PDB file of C-alpha atoms in Angstrom:
ATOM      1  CA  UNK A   1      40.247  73.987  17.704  1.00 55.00           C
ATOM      2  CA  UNK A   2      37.274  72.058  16.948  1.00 64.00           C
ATOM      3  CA  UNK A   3      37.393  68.169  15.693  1.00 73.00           C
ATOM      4  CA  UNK A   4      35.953  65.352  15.165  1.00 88.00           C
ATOM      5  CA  UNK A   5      37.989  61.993  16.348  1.00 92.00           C
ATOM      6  CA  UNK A   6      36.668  58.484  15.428  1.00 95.00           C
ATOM      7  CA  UNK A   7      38.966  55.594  16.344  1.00 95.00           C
ATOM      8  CA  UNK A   8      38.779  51.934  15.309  1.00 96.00           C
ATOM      9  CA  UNK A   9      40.341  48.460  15.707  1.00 97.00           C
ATOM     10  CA  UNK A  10      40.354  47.022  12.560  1.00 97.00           C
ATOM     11  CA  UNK A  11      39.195  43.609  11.285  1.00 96.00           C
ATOM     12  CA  UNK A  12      40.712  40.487  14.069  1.00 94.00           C
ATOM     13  CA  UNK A  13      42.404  38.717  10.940  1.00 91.00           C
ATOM     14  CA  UNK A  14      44.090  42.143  10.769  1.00 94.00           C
ATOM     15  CA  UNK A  15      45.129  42.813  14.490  1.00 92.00           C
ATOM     16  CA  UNK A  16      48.892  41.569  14.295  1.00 90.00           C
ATOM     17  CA  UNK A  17      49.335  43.660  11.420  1.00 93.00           C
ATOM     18  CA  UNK A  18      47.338  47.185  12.321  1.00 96.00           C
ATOM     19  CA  UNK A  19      46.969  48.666  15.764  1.00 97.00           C
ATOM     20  CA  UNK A  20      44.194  50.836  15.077  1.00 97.00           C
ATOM     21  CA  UNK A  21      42.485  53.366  12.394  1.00 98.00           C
ATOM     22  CA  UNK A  22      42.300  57.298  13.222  1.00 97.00           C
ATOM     23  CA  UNK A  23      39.783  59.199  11.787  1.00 96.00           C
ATOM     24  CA  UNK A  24      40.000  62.682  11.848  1.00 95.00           C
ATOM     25  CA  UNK A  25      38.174  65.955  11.145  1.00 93.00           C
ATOM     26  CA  UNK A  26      40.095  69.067  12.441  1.00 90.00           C
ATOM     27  CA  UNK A  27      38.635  72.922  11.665  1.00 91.00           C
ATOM     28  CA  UNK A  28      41.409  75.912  12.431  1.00 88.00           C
ATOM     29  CA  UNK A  29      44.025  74.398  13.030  1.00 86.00           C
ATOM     30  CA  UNK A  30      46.693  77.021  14.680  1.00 81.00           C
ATOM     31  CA  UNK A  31      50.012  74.921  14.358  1.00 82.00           C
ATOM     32  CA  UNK A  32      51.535  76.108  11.153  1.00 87.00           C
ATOM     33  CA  UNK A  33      54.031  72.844  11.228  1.00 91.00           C
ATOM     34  CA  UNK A  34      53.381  69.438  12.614  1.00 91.00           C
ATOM     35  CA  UNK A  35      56.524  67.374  13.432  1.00 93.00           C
ATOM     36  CA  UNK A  36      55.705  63.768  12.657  1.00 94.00           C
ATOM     37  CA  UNK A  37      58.346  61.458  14.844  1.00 95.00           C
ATOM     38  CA  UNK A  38      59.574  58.581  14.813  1.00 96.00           C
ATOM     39  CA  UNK A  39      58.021  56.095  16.255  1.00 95.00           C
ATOM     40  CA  UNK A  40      57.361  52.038  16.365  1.00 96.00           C
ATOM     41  CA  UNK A  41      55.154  52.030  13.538  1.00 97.00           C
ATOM     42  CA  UNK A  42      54.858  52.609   9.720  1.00 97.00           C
ATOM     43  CA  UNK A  43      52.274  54.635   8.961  1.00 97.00           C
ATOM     44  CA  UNK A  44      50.205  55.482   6.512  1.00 97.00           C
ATOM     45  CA  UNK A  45      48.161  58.589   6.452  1.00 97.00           C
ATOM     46  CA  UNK A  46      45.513  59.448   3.637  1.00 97.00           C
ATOM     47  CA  UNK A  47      43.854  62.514   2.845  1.00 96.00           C
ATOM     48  CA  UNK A  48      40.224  63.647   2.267  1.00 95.00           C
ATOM     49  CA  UNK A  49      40.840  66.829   2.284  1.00 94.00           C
ATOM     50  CA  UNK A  50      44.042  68.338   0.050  1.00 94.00           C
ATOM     51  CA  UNK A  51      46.868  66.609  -0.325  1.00 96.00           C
ATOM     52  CA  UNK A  52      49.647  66.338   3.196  1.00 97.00           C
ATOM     53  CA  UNK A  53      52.117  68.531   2.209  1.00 97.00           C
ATOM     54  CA  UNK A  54      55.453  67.700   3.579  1.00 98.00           C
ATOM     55  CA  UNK A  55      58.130  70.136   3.510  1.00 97.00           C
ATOM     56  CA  UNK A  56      61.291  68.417   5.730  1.00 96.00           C
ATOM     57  CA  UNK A  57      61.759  64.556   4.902  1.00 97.00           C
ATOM     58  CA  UNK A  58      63.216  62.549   7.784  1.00 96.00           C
ATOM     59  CA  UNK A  59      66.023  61.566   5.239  1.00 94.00           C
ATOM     60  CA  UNK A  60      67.710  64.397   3.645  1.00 91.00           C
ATOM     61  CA  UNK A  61      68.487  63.059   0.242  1.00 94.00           C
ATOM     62  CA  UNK A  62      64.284  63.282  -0.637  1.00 96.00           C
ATOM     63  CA  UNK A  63      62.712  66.474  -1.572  1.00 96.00           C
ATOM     64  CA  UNK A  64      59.892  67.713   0.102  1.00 96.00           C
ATOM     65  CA  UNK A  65      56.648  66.902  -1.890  1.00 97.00           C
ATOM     66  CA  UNK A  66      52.419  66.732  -1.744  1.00 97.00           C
ATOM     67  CA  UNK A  67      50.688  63.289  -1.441  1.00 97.00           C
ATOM     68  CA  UNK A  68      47.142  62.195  -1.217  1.00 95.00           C
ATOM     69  CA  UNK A  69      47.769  58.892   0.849  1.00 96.00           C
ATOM     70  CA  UNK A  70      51.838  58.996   2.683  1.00 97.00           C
ATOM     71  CA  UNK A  71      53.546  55.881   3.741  1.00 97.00           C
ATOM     72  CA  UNK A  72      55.770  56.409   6.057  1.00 97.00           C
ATOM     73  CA  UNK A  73      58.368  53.945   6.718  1.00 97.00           C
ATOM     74  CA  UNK A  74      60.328  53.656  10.462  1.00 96.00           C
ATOM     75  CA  UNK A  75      62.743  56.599  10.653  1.00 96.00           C
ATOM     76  CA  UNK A  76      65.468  58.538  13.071  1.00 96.00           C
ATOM     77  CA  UNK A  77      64.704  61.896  12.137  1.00 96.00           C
ATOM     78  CA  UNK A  78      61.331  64.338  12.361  1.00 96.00           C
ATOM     79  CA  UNK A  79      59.128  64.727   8.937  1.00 96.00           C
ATOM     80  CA  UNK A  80      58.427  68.112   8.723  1.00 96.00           C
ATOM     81  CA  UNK A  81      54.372  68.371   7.218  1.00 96.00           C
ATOM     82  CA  UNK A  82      52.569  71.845   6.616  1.00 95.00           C
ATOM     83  CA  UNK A  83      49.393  72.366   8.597  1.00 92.00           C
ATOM     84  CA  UNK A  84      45.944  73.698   6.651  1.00 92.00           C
ATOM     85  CA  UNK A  85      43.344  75.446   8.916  1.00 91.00           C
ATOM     86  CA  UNK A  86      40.981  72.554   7.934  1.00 94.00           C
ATOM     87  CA  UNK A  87      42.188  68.514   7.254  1.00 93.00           C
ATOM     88  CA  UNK A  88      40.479  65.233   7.520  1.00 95.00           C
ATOM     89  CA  UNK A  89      42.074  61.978   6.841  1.00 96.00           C
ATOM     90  CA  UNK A  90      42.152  58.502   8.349  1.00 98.00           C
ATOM     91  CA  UNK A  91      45.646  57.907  10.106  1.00 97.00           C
ATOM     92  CA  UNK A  92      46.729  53.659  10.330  1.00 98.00           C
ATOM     93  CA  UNK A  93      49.444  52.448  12.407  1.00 98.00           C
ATOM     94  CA  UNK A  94      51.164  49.344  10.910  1.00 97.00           C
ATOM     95  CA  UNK A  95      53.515  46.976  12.170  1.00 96.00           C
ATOM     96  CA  UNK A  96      56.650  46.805  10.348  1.00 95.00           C
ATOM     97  CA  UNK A  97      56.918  43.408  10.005  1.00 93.00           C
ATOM     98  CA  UNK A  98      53.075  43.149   7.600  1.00 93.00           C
ATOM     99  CA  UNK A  99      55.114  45.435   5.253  1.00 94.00           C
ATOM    100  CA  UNK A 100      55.958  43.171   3.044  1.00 91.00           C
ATOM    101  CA  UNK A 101      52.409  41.375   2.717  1.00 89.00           C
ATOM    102  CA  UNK A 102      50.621  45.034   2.776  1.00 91.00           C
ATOM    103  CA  UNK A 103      52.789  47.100   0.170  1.00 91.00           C
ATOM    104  CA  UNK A 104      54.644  44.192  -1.213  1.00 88.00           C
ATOM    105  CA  UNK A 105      58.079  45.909  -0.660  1.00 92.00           C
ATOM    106  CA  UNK A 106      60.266  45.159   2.490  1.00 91.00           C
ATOM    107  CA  UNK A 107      60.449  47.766   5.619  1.00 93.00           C
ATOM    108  CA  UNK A 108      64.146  48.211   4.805  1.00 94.00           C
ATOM    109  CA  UNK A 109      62.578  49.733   1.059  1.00 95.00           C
ATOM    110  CA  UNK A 110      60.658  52.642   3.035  1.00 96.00           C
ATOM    111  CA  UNK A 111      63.113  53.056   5.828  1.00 95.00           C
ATOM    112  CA  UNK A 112      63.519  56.881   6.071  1.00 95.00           C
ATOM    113  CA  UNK A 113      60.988  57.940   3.235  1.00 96.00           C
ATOM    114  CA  UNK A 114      57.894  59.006   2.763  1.00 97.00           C
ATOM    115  CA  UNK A 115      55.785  57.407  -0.091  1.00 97.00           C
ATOM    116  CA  UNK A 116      52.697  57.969  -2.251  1.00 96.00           C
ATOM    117  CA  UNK A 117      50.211  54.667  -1.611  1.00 94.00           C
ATOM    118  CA  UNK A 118      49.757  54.436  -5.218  1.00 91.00           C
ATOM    119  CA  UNK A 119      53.158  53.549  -6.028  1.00 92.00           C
ATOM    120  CA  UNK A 120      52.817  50.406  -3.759  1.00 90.00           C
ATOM    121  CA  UNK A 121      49.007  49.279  -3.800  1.00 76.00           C
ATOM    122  CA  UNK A 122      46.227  49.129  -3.364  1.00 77.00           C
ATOM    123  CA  UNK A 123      44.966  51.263  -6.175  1.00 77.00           C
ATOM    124  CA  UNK A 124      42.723  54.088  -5.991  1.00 85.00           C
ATOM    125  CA  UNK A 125      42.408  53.728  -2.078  1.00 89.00           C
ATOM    126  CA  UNK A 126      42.232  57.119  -1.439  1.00 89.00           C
ATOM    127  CA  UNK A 127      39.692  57.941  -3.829  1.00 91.00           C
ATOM    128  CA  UNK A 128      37.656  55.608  -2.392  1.00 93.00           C
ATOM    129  CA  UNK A 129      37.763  56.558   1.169  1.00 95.00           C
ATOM    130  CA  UNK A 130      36.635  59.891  -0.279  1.00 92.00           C
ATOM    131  CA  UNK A 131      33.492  59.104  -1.475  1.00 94.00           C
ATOM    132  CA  UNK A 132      32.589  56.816   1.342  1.00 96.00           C
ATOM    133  CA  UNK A 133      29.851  58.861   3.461  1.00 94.00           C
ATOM    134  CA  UNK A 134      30.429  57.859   6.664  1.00 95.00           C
ATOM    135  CA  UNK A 135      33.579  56.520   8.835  1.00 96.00           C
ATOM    136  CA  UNK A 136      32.241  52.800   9.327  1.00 96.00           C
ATOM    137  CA  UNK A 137      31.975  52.598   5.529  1.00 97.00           C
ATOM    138  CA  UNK A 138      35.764  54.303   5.163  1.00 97.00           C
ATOM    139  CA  UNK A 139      37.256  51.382   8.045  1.00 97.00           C
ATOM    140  CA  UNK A 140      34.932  48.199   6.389  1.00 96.00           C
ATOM    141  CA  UNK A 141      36.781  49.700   2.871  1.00 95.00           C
ATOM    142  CA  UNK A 142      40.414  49.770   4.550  1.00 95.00           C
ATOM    143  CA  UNK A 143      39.500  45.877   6.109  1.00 95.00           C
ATOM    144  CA  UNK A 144      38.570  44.109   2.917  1.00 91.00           C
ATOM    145  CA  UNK A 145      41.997  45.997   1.145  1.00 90.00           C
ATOM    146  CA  UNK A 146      44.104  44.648   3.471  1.00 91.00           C
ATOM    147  CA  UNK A 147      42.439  41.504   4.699  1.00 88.00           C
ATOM    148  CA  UNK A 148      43.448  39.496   1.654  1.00 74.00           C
ATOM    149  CA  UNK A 149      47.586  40.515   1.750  1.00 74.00           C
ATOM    150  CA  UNK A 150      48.620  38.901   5.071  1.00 74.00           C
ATOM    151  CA  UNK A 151      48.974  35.335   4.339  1.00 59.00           C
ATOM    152  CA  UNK A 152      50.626  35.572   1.014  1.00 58.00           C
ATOM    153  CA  UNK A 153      54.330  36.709   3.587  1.00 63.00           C
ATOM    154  CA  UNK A 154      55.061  36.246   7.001  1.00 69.00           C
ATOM    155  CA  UNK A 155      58.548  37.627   8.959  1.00 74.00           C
ATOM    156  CA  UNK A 156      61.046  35.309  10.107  1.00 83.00           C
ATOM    157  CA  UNK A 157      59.292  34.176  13.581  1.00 89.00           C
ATOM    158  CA  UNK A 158      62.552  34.552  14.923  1.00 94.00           C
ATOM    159  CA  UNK A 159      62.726  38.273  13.974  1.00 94.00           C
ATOM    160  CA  UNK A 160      58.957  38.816  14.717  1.00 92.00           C
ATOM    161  CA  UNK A 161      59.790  37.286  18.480  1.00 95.00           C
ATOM    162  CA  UNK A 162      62.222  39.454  19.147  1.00 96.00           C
ATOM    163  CA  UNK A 163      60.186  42.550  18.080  1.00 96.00           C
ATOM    164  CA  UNK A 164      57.647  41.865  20.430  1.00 95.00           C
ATOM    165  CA  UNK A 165      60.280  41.216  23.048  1.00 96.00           C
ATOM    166  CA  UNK A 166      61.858  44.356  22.377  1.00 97.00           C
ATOM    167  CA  UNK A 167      58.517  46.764  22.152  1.00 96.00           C
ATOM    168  CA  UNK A 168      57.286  45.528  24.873  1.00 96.00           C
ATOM    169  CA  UNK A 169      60.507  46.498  27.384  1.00 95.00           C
ATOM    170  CA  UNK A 170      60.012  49.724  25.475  1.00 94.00           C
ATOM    171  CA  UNK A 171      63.956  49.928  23.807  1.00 95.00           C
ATOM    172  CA  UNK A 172      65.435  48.442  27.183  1.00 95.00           C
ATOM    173  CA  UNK A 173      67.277  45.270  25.830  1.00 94.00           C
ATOM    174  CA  UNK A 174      70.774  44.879  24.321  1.00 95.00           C
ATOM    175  CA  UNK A 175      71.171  43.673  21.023  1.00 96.00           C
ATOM    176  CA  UNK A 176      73.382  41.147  22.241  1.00 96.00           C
ATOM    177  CA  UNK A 177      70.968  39.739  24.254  1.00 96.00           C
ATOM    178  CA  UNK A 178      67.732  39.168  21.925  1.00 96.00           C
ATOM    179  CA  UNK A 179      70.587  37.532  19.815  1.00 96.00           C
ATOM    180  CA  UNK A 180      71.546  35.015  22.296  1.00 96.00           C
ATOM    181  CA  UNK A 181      68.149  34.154  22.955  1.00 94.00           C
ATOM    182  CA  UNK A 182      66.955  33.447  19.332  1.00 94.00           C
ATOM    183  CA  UNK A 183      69.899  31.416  18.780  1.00 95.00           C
ATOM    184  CA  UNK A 184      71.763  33.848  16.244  1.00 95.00           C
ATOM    185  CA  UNK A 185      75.183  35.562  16.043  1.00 95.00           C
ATOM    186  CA  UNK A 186      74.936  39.400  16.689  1.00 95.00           C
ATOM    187  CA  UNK A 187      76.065  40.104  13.378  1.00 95.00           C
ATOM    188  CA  UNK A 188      73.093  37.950  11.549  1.00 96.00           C
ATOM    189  CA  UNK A 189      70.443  39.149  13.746  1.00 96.00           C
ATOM    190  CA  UNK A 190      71.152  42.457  13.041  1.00 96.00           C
ATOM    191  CA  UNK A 191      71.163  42.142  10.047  1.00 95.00           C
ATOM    192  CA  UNK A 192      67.737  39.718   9.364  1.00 94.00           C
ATOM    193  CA  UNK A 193      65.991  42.559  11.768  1.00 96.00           C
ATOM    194  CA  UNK A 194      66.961  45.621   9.752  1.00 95.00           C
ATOM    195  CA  UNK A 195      66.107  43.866   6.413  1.00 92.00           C
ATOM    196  CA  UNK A 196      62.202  43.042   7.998  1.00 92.00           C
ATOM    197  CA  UNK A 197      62.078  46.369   9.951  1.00 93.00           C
ATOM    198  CA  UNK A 198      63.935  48.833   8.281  1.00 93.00           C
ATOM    199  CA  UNK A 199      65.923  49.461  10.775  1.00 95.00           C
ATOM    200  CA  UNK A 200      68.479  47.486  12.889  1.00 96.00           C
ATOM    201  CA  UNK A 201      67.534  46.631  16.439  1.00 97.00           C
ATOM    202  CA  UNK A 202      69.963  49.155  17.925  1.00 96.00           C
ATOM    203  CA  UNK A 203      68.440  52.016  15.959  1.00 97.00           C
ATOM    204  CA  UNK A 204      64.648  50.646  16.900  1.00 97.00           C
ATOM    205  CA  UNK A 205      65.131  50.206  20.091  1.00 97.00           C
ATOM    206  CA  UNK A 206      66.681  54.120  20.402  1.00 97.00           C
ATOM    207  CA  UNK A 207      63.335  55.517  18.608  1.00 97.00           C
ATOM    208  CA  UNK A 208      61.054  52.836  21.742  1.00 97.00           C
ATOM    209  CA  UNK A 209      63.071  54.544  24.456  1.00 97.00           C
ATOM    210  CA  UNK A 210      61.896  58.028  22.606  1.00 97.00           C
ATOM    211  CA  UNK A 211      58.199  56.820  21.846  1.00 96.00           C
ATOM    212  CA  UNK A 212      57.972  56.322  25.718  1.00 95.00           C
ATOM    213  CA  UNK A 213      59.402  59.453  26.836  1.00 95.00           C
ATOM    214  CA  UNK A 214      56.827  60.859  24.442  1.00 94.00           C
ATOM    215  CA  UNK A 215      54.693  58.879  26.304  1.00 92.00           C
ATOM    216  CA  UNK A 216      55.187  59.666  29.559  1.00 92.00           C
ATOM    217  CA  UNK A 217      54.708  63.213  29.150  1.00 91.00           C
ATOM    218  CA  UNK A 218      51.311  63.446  27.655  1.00 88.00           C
ATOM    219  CA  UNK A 219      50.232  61.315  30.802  1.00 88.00           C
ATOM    220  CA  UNK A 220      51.329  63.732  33.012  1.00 85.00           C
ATOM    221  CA  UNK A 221      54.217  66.853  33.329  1.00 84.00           C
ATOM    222  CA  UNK A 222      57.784  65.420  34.279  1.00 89.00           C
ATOM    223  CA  UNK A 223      60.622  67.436  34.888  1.00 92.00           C
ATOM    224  CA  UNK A 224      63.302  66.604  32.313  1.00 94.00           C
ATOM    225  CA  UNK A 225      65.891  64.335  34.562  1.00 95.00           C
ATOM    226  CA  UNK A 226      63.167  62.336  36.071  1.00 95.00           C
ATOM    227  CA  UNK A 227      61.950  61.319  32.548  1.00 95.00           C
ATOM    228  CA  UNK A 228      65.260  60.268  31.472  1.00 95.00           C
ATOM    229  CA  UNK A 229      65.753  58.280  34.005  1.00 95.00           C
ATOM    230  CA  UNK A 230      62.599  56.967  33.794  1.00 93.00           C
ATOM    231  CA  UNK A 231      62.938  56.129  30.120  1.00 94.00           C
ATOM    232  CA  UNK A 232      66.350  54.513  30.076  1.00 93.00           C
ATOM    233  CA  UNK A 233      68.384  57.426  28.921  1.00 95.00           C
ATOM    234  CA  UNK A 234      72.197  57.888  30.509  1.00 94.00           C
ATOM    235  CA  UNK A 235      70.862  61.608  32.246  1.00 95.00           C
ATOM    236  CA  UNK A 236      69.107  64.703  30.601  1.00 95.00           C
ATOM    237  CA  UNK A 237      71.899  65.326  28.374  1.00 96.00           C
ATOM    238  CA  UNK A 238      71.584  62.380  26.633  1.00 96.00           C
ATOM    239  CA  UNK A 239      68.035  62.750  26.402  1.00 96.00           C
ATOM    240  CA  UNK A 240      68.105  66.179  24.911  1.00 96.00           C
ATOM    241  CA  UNK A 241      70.574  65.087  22.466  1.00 97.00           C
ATOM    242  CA  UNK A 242      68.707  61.815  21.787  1.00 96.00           C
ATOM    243  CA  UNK A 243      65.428  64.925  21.013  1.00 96.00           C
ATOM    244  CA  UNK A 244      67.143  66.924  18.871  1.00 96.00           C
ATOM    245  CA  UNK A 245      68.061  64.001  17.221  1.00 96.00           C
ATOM    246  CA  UNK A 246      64.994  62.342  16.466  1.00 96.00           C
ATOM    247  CA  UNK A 247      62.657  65.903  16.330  1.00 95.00           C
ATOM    248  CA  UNK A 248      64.834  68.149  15.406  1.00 94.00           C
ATOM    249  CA  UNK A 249      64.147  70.331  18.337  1.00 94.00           C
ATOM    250  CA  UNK A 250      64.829  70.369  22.409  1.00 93.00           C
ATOM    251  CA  UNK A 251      62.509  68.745  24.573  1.00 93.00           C
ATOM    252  CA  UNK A 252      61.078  72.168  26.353  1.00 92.00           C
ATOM    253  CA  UNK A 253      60.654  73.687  22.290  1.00 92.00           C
ATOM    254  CA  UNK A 254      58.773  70.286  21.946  1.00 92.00           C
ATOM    255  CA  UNK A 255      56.844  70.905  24.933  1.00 90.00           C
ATOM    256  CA  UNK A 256      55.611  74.147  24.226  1.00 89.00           C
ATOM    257  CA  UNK A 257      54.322  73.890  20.356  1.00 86.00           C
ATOM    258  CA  UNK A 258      53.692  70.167  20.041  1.00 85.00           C
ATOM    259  CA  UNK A 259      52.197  68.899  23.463  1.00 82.00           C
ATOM    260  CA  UNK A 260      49.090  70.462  23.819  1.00 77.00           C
ATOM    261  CA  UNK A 261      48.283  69.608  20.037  1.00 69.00           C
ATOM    262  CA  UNK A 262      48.933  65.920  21.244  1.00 64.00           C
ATOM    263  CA  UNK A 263      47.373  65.840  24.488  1.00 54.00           C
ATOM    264  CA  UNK A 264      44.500  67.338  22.539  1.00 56.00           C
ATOM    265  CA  UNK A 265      44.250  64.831  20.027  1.00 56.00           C
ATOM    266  CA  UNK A 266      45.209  61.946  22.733  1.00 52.00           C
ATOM    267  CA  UNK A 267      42.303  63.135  25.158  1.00 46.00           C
ATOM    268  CA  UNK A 268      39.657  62.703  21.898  1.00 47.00           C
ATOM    269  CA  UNK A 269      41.044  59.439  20.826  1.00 50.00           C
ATOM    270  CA  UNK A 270      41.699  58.151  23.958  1.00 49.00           C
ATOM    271  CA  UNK A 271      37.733  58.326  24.881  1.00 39.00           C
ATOM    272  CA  UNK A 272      36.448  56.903  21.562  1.00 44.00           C
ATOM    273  CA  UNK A 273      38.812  54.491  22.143  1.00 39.00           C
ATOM    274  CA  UNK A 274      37.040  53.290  25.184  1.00 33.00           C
ATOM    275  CA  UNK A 275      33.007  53.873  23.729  1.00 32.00           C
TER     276      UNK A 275
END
C-alpha cells in the first residue's frame, strides 16, 4: 500500500494544546473498515480527498454520516469509518483540556460524538487546506487558526495537574488519590474533570490503560496475559472484555486486521518524526 507520511510539531505557543499534525497520502488502501479507538486525545481529522465517511458512531444514539473535517471528542467505544482505495488528509491530536479555547464548546459537549469542524470554527478550514500546494503551507495554515484561541480559556490548573499526572502513569492511579492530592472531595473532582475532559477520571484513565496496551503491541508481539499484566489489567479476561469494550472486537480479531495497518502507518510516521 503505497503512502506518503509527513509529520509535524506544530507552532511552540501551540505545544500544550496539540501533540503533533499527520499528514497523509495513502493509494489502495485494502482495509475496507478502519476502527478509530479511543484514545487520550480529541481529534480532529480533515479531508482532501472525499469526505470520511463514518458508518458506526462510538455513541449509539448518532447516525452514521459523511464529513469533510471530523472532531472527535474522547470516547469508550470504536467509531466505525469506511475506507476508500485512495485518502489524504491531515490528522491533529488535541488535548482535551484546549477544547474549550479551540472549538469554543467544552470536552464534555463532544464526549462520544463525532462533529463537522464547521459547526464549531474555524470557518472554511478545510477548504483551505485543500488548495494549499504543499504540506508546510497546510501546517503554517493550521498554526495561525489556532494560535490566536488559547489564551482567551484555560482549564482549572487543578484539573489540568491531575491530567498530566494521570497520562503520564498511563491510567494507573485511583481516583481517590489524584483527589486527595489536589485538595478536592472525590465527588467534586470527578465531577470538575468530566466537565473539562469529557469524561470522568475513572472512564479516562480505563481508555490510558487501553492506549498503552495498544501501545505495547505495535512495539513488539506480546502474548495476551503478559500484556495485561503489563498494562494494569486484573488478567486476560479483563483485558479482552476491557477490548471488546472499547473496539468492539477481541484482541487477536484486532491483531489480525488492524495491526499491520498501524505498525505500517507507525513505522512511516515514526521516521519523519525523527528527520
Amino acid at each position: 500500500m503505497p503512502a506518503d507520511w509527513e509529520v509535524r510539531a506544530p507552532h511552540p505557543e501551540l505545544r500544550s494544546a496539540i501533540t503533533r499534525y499527520i499528514g497523509y497520502t495513502q493509494r489502495g488502501v485494502a482495509l475496507r473498515t478502519h476502527r478509530g479507538l479511543p484514545s487520550r486525545h480529541v481529534t480532529l481529522v480533515i479531508s482532501l480527498a472525499e469526505p470520511i465517511r463514518f458508518t458506526g458512531m462510538p455513541r449509539p444514539d448518532q447516525s452514521p454520516g459523511r464529513f469533510t473535517a471530523a472532531v472527535g471528542g474522547m470516547h469508550t467505544a470504536p467509531a466505525l469509518i469506511a475506507q476508500d482505495a485512495f485518502q489524504s488528509g491531515i490528522h491533529v491530536e488535541i488535548d482535551p483540556l484546549a477544547v474549550p479555547a479551540l472549538f469554543q464548546v467544552s470536552a464534555a459537549d463532544l464526549s462520544g460524538c463525532v462533529v463537522e469542524l464547521g459547526e464549531l470554527g474555524p470557518k472554511h478550514l478545510a477548504e483551505r487546506l485543500a488548495e494549499a500546494p504543499t504540506w508546510d503551507d497546510r501546517f503554517g495554515i493550521l498554526d495561525d487558526a489556532f494560535r490566536g484561541a488559547l489564551a482567551d480559556r484555560r482549564p482549572a490548573r487543578e484539573v489540568g495537574w491531575a491530567w498530566r499526572r494521570l497520562t503520564a502513569a498511563g491510567g494507573l492511579i485511583r481516583v481517590e488519590d489524584l483527589a486527595a492530592e489536589v485538595g478536592w472531595s472525590r465527588r467534586h473532582f470527578a465531577e470538575r474533570f468530566r466537565r473539562e475532559l469529557g469524561l470522568p477520571p475513572k472512564q479516562a484513565a480505563r481508555v490510558l490503560r487501553f492506549e498503552r496496551a495498544i501501545s505495547r503491541l505495535r512495539e513488539a508481539p506480546t502474548d495476551l496475559a503478559t500484556l495485561a499484566a503489563d498494562c494494569g489489567f486484573y488478567d486476560q479476561a479483563h483485558l479482552s472484555n476491557e477490548w471488546r469494550a472499547l473496539a468492539g472486537c477481541t484482541p487477536r480479531t484486532w491483531i489480525t486486521e488492524e495491526l499491520p495497518f498501524l505498525q505500517d502507518q507507525g513505522a512511516a510516521t515514526d521516521a519523519d518524526s525523527q528527520a
